[in-house]
mmCIF file of C-alpha atoms and ligand atoms in Angstrom:
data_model
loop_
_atom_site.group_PDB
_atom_site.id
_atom_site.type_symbol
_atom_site.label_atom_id
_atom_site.label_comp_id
_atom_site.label_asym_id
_atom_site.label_seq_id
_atom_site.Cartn_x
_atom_site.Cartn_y
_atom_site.Cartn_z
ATOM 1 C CA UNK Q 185 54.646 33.036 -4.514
ATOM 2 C CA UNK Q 186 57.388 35.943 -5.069
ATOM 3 C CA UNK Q 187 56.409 35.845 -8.920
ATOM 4 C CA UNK Q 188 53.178 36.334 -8.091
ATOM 5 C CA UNK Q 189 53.388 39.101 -5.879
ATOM 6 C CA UNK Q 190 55.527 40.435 -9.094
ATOM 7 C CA UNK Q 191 52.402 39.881 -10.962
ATOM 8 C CA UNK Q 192 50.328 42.363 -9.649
ATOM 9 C CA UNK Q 193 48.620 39.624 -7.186
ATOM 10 C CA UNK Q 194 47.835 41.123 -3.600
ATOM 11 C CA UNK Q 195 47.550 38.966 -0.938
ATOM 12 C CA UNK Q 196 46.048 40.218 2.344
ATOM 13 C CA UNK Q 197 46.478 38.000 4.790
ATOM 14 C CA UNK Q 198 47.356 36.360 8.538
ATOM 15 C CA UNK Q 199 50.171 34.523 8.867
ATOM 16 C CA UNK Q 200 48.843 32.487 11.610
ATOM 17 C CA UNK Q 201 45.217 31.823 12.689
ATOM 18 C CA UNK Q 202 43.501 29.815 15.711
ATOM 19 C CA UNK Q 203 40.203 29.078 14.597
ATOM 20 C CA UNK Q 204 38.645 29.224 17.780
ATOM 21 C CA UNK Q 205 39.366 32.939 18.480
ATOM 22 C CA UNK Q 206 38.024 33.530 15.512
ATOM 23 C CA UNK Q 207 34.467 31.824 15.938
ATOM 24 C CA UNK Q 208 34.491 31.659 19.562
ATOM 25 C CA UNK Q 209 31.376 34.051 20.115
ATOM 26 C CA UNK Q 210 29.403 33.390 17.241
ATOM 27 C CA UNK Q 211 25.869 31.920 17.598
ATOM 28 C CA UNK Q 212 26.043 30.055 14.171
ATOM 29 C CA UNK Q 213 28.674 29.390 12.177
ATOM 30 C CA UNK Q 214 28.443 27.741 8.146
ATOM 31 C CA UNK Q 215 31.663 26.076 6.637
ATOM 32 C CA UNK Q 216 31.580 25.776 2.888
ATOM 33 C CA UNK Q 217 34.258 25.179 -0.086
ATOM 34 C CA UNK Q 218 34.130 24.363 -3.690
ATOM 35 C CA UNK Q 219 32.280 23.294 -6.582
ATOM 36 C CA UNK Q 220 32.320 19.766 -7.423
ATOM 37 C CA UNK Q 221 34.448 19.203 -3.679
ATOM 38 C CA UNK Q 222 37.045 16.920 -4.020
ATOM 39 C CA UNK Q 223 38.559 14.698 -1.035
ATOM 40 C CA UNK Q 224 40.505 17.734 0.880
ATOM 41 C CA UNK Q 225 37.586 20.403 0.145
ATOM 42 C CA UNK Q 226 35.584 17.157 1.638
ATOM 43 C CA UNK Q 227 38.318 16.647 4.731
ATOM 44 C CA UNK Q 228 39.487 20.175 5.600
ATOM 45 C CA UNK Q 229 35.197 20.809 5.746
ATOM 46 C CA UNK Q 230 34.334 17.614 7.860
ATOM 47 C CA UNK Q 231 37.479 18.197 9.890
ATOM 48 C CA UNK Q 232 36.727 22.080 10.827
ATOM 49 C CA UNK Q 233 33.251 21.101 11.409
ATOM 50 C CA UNK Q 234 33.560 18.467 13.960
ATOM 51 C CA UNK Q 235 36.217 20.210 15.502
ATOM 52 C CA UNK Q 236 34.107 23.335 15.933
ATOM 53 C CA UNK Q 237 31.252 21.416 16.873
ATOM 54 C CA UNK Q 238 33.002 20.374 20.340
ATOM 55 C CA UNK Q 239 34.533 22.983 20.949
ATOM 56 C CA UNK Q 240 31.520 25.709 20.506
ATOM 57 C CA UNK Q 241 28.817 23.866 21.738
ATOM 58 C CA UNK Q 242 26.724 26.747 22.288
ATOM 59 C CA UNK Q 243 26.606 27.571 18.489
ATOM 60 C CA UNK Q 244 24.733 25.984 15.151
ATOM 61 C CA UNK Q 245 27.366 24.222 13.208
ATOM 62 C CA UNK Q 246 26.801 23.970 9.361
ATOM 63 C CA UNK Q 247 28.720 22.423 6.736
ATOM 64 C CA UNK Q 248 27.355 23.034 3.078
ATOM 65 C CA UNK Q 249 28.557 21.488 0.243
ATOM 66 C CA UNK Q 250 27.328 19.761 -2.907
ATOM 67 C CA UNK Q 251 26.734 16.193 -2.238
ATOM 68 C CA UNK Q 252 30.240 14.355 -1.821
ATOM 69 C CA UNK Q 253 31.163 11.136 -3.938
ATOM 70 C CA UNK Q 254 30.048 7.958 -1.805
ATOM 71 C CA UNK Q 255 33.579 7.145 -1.489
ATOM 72 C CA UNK Q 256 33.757 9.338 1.694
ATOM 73 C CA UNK Q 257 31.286 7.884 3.875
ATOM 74 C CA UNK Q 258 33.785 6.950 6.065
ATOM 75 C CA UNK Q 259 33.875 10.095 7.246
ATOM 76 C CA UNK Q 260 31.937 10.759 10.391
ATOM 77 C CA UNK Q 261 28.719 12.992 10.055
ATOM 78 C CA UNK Q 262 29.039 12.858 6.085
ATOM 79 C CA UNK Q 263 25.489 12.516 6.382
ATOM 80 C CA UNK Q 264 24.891 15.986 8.285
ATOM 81 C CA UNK Q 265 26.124 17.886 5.325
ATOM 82 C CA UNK Q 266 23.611 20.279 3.713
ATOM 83 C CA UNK Q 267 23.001 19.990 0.418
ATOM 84 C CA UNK Q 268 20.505 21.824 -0.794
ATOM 85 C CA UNK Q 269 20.822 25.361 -0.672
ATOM 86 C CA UNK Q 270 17.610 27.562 0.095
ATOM 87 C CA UNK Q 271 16.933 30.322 -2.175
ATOM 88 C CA UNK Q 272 15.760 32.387 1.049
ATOM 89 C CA UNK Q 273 19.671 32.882 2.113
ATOM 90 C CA UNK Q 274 20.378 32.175 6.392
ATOM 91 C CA UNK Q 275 22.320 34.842 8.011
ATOM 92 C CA UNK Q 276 25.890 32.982 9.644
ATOM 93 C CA UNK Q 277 27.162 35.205 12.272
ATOM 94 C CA UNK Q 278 30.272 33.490 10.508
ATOM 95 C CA UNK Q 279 30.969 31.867 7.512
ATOM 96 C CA UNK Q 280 34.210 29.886 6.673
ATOM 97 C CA UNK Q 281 34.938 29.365 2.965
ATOM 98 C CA UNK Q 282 37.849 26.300 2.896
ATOM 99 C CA UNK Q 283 39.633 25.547 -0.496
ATOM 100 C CA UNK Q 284 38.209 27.971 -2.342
ATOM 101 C CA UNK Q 285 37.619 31.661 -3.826
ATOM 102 C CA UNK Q 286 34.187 32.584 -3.721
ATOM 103 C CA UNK Q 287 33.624 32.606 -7.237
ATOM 104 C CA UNK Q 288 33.757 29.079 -6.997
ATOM 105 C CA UNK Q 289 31.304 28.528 -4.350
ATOM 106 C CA UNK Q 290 28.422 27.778 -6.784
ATOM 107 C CA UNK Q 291 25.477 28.344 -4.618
ATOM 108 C CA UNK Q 292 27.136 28.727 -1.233
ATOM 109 C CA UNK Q 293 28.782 31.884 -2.069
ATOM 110 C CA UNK Q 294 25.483 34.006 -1.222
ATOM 111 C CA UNK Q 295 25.426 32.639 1.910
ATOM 112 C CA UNK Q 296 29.389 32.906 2.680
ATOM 113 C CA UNK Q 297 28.859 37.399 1.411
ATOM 114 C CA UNK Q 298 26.023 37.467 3.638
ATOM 115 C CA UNK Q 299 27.570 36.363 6.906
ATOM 116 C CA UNK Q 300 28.630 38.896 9.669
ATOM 117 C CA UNK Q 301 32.210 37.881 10.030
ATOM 118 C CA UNK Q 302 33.585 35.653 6.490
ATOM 119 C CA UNK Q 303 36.930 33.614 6.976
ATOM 120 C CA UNK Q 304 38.614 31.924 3.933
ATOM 121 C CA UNK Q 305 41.319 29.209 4.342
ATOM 122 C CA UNK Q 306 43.311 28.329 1.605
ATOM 123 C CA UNK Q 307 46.107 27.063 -0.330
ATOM 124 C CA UNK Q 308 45.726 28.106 -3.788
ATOM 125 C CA UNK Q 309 48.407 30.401 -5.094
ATOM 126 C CA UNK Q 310 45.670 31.882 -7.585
ATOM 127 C CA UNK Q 311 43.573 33.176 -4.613
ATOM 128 C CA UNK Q 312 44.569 36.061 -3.048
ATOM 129 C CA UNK Q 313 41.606 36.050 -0.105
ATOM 130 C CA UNK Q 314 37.736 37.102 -0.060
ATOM 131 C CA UNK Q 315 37.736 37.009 3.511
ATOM 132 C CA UNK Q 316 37.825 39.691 6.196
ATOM 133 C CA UNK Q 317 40.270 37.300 7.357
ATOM 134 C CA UNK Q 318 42.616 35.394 5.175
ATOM 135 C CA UNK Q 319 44.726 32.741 5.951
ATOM 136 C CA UNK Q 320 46.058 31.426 2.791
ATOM 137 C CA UNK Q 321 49.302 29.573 2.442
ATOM 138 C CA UNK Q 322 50.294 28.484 -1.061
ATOM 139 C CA UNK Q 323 53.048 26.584 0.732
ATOM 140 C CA UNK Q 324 50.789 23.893 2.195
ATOM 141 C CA UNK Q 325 49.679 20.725 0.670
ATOM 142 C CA UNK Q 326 46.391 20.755 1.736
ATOM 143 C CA UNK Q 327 43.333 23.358 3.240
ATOM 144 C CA UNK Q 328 43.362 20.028 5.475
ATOM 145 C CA UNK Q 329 46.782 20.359 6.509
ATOM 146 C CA UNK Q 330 45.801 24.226 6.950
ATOM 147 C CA UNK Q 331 42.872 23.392 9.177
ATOM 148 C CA UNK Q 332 45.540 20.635 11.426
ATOM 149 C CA UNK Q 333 47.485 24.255 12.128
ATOM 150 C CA UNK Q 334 44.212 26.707 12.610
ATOM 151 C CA UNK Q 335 43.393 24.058 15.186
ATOM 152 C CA UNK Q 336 45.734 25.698 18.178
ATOM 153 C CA UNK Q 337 45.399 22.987 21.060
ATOM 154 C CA UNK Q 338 45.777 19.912 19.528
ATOM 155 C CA UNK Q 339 44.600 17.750 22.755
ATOM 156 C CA UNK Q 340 41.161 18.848 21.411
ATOM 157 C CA UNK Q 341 41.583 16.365 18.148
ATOM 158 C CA UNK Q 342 40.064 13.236 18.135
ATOM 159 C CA UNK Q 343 40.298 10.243 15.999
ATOM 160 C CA UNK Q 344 37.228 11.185 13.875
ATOM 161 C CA UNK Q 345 38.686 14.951 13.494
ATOM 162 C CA UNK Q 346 41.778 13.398 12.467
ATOM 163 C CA UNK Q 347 40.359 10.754 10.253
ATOM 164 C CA UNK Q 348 38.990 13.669 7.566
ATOM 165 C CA UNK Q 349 41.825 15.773 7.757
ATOM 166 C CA UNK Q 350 44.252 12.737 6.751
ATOM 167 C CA UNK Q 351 41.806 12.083 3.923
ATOM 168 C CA UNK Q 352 42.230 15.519 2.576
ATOM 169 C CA UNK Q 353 45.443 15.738 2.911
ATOM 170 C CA UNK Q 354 46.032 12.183 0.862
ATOM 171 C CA UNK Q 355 44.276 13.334 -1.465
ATOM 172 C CA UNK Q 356 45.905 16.404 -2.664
ATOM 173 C CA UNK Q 357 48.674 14.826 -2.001
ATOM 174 C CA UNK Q 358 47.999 11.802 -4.215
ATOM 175 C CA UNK Q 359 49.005 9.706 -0.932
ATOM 176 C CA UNK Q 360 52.233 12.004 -0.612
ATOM 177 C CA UNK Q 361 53.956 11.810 -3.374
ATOM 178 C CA UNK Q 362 53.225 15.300 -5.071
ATOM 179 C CA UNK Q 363 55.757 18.264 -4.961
ATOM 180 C CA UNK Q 364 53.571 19.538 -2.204
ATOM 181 C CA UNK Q 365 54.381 17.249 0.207
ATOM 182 C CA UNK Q 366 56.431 18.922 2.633
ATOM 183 C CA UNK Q 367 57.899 18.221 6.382
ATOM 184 C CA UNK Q 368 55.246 19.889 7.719
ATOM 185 C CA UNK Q 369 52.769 17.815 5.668
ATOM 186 C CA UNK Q 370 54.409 14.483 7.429
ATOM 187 C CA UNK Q 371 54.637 15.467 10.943
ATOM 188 C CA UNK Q 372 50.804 16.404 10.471
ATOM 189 C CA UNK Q 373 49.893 13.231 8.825
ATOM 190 C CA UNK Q 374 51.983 11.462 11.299
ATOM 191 C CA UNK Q 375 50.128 12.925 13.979
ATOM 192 C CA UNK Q 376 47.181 12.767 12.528
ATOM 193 C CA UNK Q 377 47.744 8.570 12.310
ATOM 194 C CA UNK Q 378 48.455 8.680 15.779
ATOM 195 C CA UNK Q 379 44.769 8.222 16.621
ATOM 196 C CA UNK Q 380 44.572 4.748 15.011
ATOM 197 C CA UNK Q 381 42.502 4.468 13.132
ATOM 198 C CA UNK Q 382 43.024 2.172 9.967
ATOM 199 C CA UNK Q 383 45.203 4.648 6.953
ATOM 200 C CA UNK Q 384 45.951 1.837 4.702
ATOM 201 C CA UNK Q 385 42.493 1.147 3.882
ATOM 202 C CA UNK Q 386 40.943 4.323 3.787
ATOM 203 C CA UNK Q 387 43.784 5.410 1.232
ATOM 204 C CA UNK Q 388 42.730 2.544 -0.489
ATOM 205 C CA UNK Q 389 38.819 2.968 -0.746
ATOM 206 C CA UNK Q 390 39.138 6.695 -1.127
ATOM 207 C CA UNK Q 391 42.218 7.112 -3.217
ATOM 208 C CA UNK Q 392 42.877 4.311 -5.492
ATOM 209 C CA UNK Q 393 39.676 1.956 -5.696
ATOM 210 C CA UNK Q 394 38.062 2.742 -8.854
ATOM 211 C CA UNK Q 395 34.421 1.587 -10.164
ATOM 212 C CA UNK Q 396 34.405 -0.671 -12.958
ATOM 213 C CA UNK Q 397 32.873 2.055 -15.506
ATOM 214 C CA UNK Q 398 36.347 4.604 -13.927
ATOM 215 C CA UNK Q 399 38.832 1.885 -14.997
ATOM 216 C CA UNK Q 400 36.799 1.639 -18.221
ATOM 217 C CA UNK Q 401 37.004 5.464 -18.832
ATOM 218 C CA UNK Q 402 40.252 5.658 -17.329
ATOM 219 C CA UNK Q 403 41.080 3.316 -19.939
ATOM 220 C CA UNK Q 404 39.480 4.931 -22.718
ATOM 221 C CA UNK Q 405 40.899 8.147 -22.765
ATOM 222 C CA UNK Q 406 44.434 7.113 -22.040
ATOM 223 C CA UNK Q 407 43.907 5.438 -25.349
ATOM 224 C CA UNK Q 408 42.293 8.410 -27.333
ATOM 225 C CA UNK Q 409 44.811 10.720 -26.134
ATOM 226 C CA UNK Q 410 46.901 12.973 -28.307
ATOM 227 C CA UNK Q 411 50.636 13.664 -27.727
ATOM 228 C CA UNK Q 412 51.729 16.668 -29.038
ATOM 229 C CA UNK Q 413 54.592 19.963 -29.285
ATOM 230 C CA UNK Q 414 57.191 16.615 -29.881
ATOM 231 C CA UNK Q 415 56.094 14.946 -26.665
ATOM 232 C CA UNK Q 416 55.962 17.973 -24.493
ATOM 233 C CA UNK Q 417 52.340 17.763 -23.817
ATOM 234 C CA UNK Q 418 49.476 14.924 -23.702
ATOM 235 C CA UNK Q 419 46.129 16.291 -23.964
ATOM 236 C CA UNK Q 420 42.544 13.684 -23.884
ATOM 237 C CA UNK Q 421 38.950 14.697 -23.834
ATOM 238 C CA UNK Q 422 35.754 12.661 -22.817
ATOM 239 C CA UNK Q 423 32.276 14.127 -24.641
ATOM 240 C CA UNK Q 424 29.128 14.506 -22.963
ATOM 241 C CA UNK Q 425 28.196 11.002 -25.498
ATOM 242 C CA UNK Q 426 31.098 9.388 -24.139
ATOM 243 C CA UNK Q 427 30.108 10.331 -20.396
ATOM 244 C CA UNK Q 428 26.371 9.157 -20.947
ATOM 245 C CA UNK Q 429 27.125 5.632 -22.688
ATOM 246 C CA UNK Q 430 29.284 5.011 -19.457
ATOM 247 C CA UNK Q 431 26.780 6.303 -17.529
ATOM 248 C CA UNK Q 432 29.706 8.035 -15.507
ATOM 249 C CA UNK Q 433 29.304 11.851 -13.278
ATOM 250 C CA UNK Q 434 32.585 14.910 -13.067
ATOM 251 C CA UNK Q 435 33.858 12.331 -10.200
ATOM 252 C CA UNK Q 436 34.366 9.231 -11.896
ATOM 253 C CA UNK Q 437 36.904 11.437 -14.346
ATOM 254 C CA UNK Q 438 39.563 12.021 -11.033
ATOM 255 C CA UNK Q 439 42.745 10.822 -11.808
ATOM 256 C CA UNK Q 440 42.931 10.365 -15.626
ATOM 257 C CA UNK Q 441 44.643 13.607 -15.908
ATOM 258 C CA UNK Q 442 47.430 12.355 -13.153
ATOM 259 C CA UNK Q 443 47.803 9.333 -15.222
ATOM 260 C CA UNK Q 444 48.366 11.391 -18.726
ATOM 261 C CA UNK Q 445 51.133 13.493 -16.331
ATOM 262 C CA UNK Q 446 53.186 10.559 -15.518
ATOM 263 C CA UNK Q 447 53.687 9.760 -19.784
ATOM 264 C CA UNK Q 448 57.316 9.405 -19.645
ATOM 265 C CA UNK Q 449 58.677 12.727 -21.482
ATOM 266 C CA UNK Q 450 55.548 14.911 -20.632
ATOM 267 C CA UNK Q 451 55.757 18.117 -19.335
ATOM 268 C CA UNK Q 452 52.315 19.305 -19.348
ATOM 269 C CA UNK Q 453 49.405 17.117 -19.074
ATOM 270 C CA UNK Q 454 45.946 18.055 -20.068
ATOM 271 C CA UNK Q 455 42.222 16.548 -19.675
ATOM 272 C CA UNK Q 456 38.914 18.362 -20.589
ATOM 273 C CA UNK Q 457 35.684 16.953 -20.099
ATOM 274 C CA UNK Q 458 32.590 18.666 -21.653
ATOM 275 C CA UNK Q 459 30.337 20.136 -19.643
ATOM 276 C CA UNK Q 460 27.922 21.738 -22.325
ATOM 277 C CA UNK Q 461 27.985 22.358 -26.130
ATOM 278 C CA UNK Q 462 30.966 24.313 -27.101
ATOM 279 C CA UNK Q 463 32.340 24.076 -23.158
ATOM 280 C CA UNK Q 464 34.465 22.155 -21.589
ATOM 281 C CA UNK Q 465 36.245 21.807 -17.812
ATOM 282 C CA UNK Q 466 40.001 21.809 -18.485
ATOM 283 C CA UNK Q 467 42.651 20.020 -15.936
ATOM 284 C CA UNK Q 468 46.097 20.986 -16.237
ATOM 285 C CA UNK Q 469 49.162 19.141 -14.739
ATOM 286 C CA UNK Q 470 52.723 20.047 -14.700
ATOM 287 C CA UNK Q 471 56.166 18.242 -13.881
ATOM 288 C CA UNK Q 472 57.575 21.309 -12.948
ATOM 289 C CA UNK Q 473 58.395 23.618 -15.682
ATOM 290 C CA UNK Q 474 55.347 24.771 -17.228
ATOM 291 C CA UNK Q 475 53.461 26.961 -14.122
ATOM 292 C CA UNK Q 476 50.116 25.778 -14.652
ATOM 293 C CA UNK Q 477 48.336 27.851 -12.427
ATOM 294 C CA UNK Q 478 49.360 31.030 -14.598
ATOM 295 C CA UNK Q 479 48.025 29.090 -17.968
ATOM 296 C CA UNK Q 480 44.310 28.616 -16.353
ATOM 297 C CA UNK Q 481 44.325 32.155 -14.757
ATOM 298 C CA UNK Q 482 45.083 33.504 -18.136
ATOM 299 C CA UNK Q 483 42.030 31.308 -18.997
ATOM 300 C CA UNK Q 484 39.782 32.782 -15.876
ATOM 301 C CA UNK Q 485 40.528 29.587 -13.944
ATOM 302 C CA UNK Q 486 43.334 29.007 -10.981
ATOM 303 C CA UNK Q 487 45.188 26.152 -8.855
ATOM 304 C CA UNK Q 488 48.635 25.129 -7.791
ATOM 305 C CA UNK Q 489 52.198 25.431 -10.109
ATOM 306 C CA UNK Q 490 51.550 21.801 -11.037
ATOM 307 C CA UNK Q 491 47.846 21.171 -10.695
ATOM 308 C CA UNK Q 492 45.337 23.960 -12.090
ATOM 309 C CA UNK Q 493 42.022 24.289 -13.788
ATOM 310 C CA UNK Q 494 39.857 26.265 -16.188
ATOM 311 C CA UNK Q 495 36.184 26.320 -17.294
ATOM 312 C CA UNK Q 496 36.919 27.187 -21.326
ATOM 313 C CA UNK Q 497 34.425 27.680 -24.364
ATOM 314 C CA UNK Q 498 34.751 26.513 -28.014
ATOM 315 C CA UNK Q 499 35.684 23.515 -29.923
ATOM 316 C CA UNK Q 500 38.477 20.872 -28.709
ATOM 317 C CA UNK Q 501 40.905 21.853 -31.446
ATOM 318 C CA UNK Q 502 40.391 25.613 -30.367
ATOM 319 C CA UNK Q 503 41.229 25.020 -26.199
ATOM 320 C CA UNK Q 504 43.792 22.898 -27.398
ATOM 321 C CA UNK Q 505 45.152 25.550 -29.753
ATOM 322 C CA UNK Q 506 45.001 28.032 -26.680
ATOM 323 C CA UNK Q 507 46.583 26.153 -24.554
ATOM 324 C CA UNK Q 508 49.250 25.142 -26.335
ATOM 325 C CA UNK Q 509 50.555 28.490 -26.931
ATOM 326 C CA UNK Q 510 50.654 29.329 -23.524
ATOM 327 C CA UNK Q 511 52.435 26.261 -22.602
ATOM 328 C CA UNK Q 512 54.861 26.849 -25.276
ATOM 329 C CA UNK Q 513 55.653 30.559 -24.664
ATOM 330 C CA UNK Q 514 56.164 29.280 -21.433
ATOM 331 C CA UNK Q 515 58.872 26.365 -22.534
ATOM 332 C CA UNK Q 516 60.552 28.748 -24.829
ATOM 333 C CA UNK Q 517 60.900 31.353 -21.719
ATOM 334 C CA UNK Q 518 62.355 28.590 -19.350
ATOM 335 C CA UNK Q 519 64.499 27.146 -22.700
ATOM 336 C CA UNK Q 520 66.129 30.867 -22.311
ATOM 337 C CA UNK Q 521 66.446 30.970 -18.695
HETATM 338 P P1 5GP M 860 41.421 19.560 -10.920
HETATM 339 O O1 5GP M 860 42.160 19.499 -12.200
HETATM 340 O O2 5GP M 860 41.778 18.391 -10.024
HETATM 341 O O3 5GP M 860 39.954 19.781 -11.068
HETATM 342 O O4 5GP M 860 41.945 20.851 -10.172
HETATM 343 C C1 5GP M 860 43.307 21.084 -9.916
HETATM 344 C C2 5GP M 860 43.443 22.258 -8.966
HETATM 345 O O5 5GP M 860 43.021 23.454 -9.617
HETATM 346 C C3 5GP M 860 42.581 22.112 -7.728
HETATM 347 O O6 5GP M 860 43.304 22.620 -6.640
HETATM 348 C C4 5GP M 860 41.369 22.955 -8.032
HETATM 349 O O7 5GP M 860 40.819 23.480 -6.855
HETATM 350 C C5 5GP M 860 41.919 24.048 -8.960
HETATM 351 N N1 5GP M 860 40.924 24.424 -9.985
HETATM 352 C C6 5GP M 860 40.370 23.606 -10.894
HETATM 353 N N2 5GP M 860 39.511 24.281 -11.680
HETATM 354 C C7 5GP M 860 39.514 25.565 -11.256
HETATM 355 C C8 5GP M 860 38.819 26.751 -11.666
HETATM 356 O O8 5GP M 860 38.014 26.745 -12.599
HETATM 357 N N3 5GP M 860 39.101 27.889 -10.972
HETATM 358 C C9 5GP M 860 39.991 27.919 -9.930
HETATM 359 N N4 5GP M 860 40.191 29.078 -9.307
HETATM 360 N N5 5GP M 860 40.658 26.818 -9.520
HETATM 361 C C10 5GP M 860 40.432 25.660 -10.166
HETATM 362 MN MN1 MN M 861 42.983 21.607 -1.921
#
């Protein structure tokens, strides 16, 4: 975070937060988060919102999100999320943006600028807050790990509560193994399983259960991929062709990019999928020494150190290209250090 700060980043922010002296008076209150949410956008959403749901009863609780991959059905009130965004924008007396900068809201952002009171939880060391309260913790695994602490009396969980903020938190995790795993992030999840409800096989329908057409495309671009700067990176793309013969959505790409990261020798691992012609959505991985969160905001995007991401425009060979010299400059510096 300190070389961030040197950066010329400004974080404004609380260092602690209850979330229900924040909202406590509001009459309606919208939670949002990210484009495209993944499963702790998903879990840190569900989990605030059925959280705030008992505990303001007196106020209209919204979650809005795009619609979630099936996989997280488990979750309790999945179903109540609102997906389709009016163009005639509602008025929150507070609006609670989890996971994300507002840029990245897609359509909920309008309704997240036009609330009375806006609140942004987060862990992303690329977002320095677009809240008039921040609480945003690079430190933390999770925003669901974020929204276990905003959550001051814990007698007021419940097992379906806890049941979406463990998801979220397994999932950026990757079932708490990543570098972000911390202490903190165990006695959570600890108490979190505490509640009993069944962990091994939700991490196992949510996490690692793949279709038959992911393993396929899993498959396929683990063998198109490219290793390159003498086994320092490991970059593979899927086309908009590719996508449509396997008939496979954004969602059913999760996890290839983890995969290229664990190629023994790798430091950097990237995936692209293309999203349009001439435009592609870029993941970047890290095993520590290339900060990959500084290559995709030099590219307009943002992340973690080891897991960050980019929309980026031309051809393959020319993101590639791009890339590549800022992971190298970046190899060279640390070669030096
Ligand atoms: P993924 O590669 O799994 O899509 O994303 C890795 C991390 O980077 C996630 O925490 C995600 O929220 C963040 N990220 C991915 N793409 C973007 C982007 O275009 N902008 C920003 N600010 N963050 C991104
Ligand atoms: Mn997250």
């Amino acid at each position: 975070m300190m070389q961030y700060r040197k950066q010329g980043l400004r974080y404004a922010g609380v260092k602690s937060m209850n979330i229900y002296e924040e909202v406590k008076d509001a009459g309606s209150i919208g939670i949002g988060g990210h484009i495209r949410p993944d499963g702790d956008c998903i879990g840190a959403s569900m989990g605030l919102y059925l959280y705030l749901k008992k505990v303001c009863p007196q106020a209209r609780v919204r979650v809005m999100l795009e619609e979630p991959p099936a996989v997280f059905s488990c979750i309790s009130g999945l179903d109540e999320i609102q997906t389709d965004f009016a163009s005639d924008v509602e008025k929150f007396d507070v609006f609670i943006a989890l996971d994300t900068v507002k840029e990245r809201m897609g359509e909920g952002e309008k309704y997240f600028c036009a609330a009375g009171k806006k609140i942004n939880i987060d862990h992303h060391v690329s977002n320095t807050g677009c809240g008039d309260v921040n609480y945003i913790m690079p430190e933390a695994s999770s925003t669901s790990e974020l929204v276990y602490e905003v959550i001051g009396d814990k007698s007021l969980l419940d097992e379906e509560i806890a049941k979406a903020l463990y998801i979220g938190i397994v999932h950026d995790t990757g079932v708490f193994r990543y570098s972000n795993t911390s202490p903190k992030t165990l006695r959570a999840a600890a108490e979190l399983i505490s509640y009993g409800f069944d962990f091994s096989r939700l991490i196992d329908e949510t996490f690692y259960e793949k279709t038959y057409v992911q393993n396929q495309i899993l498959g396929r671009a683990l063998l198109e991929s490219i290793i390159f700067m003498d086994g320092k990176c490991v970059v593979s793309m899927v086309d908009k062709k590719t996508m449509g013969f396997y008939r496979a959505d954004s969602h059913d790409l999760d996890g290839i990019v983890n995969q290229l990261r664990l190629t023994k020798g790798v430091e950097c691992a990237i995936f692209m999928y293309q999203t349009d012609v001439l435009k592609y959505k870029v993941s970047l991985r890290s095993n520590g020494k290339v900060d990959v969160a500084k290559v995709a905001m030099f590219f307009g995007g943002g992340g973690h150190v080891r897991a960050a991401g980019a929309d980026m425009q031309g051809t393959f060979h020319d993101i590639v290209n791009n890339l590549s010299a800022q992971i190298d400059a970046q190899l060279k510096t640390e070669k030096k250090a």
